[in-house]
PDB file of C-alpha atoms in Angstrom:
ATOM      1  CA  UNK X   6      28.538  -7.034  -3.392  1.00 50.00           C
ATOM      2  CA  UNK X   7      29.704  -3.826  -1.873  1.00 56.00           C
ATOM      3  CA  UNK X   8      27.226  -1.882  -4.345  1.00 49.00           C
ATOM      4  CA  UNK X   9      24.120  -3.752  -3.055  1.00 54.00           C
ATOM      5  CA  UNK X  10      24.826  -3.354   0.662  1.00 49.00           C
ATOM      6  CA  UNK X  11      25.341   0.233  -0.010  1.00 50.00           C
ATOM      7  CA  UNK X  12      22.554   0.510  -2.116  1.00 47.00           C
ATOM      8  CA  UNK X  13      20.323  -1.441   0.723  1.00 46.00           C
ATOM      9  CA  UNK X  14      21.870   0.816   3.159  1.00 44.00           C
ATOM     10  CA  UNK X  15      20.431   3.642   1.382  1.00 45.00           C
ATOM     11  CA  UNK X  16      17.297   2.232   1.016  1.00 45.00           C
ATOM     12  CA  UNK X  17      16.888   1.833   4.554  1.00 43.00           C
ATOM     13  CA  UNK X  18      17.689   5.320   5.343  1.00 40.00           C
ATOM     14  CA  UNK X  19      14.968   6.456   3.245  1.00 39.00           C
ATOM     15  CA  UNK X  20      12.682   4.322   4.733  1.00 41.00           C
ATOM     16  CA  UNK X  21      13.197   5.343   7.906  1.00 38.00           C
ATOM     17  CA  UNK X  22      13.941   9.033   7.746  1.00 35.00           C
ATOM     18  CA  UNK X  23      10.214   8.669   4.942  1.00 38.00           C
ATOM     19  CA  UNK X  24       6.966  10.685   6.844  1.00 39.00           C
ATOM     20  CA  UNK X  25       3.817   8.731   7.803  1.00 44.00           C
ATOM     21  CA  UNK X  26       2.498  10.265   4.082  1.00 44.00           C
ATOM     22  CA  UNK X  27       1.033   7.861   1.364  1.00 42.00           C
ATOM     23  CA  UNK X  28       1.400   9.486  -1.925  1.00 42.00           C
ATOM     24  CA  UNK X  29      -1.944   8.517  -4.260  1.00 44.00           C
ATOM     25  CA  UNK X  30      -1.656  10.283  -7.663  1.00 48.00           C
ATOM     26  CA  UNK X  31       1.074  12.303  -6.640  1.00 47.00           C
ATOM     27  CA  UNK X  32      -0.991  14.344  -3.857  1.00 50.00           C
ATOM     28  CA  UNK X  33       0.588  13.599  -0.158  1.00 52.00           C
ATOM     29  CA  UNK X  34      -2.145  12.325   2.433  1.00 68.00           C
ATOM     30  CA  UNK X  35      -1.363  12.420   6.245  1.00 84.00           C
ATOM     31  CA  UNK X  36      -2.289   8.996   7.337  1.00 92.00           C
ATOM     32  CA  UNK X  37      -2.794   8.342  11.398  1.00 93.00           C
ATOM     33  CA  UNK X  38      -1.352   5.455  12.797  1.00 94.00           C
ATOM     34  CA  UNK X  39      -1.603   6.193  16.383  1.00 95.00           C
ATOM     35  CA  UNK X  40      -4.446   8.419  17.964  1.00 96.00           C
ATOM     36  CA  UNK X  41      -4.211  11.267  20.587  1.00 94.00           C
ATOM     37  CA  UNK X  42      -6.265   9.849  23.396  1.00 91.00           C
ATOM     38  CA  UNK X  43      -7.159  13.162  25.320  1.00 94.00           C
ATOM     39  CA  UNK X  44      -9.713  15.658  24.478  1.00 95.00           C
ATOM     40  CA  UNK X  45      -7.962  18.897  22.373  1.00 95.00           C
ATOM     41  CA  UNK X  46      -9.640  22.232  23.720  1.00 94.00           C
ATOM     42  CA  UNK X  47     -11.902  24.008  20.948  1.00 93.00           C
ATOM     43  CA  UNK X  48     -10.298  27.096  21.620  1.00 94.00           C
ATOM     44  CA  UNK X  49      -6.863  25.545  20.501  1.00 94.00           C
ATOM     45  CA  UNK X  50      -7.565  24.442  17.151  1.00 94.00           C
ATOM     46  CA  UNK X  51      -7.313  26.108  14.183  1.00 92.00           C
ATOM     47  CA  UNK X  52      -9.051  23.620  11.972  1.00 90.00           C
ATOM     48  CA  UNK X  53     -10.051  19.985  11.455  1.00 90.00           C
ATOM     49  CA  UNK X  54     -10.050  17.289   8.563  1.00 91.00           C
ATOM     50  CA  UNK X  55     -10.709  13.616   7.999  1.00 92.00           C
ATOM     51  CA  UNK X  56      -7.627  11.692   6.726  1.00 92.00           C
ATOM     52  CA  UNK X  57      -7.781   9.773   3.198  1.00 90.00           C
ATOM     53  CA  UNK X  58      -9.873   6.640   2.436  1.00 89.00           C
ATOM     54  CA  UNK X  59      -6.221   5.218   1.099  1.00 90.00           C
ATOM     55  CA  UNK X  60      -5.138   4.891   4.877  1.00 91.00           C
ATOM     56  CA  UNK X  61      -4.747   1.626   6.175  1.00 92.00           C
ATOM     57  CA  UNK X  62      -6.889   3.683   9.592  1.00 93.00           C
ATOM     58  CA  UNK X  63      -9.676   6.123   9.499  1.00 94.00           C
ATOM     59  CA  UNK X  64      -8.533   9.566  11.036  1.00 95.00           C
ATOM     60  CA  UNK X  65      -9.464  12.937  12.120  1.00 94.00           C
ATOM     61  CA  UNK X  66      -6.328  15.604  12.206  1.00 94.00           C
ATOM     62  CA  UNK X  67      -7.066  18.264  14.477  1.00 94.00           C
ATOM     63  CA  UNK X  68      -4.682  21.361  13.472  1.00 93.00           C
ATOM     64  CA  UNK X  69      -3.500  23.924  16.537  1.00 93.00           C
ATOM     65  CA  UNK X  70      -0.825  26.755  15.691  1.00 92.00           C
ATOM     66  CA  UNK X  71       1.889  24.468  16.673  1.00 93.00           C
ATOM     67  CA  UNK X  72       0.853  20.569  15.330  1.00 94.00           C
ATOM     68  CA  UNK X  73      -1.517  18.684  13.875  1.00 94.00           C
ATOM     69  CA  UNK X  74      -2.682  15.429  16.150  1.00 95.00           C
ATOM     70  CA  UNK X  75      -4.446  12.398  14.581  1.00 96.00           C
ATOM     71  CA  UNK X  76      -7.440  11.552  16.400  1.00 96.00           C
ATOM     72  CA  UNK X  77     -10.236   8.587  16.739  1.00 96.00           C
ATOM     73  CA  UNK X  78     -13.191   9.828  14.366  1.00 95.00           C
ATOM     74  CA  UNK X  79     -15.573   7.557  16.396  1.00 96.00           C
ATOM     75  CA  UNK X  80     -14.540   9.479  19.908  1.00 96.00           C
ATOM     76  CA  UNK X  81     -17.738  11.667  20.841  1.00 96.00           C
ATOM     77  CA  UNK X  82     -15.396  14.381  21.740  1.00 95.00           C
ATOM     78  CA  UNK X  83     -13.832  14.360  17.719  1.00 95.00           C
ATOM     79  CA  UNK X  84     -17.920  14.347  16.399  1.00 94.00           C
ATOM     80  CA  UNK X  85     -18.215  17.293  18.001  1.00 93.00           C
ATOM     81  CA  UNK X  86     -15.332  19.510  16.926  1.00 92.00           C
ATOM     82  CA  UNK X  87     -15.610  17.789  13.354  1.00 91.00           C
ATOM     83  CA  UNK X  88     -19.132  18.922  13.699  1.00 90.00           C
ATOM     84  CA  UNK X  89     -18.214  22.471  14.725  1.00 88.00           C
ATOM     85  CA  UNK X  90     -15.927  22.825  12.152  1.00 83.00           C
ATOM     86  CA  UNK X  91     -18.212  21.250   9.457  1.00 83.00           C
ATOM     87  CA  UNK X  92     -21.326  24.305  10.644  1.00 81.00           C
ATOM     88  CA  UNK X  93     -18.726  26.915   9.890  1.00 77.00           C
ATOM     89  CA  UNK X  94     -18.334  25.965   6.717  1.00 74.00           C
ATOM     90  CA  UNK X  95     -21.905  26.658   5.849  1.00 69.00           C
TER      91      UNK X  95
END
């Protein structure tokens, strides 16, 4: 008994202390759960990519020198930085 609360207690530290990652073929994908709601300066991000089909929620992470923020990909303001982003590619 005392082995399988401890090993249920460990379990549930892992799952709680686990990243909002989901692991497909071994390869970690940031998955957004939540979205940032305000418009991110152009000037402030480094970067821009669309999260994994494998997410339970489509994404776009917007990358600045200090985080990465999951945004709404249907937000007009997102189109337009993915877009931006997307040109300088080419």
């Amino acid at each position: 008994m005392k082995v399988s609360a401890a090993a249920l207690v460990a379990l549930l530290l892992v799952a709680a202390c686990s990243s909002s990652e989901a692991h497909l073929d071994g390869v970690p994908t940031t998955c957004c759960f939540s979205y940032h709601e305000r418009p991110i300066p152009r000037r402030l991000i480094t970067s821009a990519y669309i999260t994994s089909s494998s997410c339970s929620q489509p994404g776009v992470i917007m990358v600045t020198k200090k985080k990465e923020l999951c945004t709404d990909p249907r937000a007009p303001w997102v189109q337009a930085h993915l877009k931006h982003f997307q040109t300088l590619k080419n």
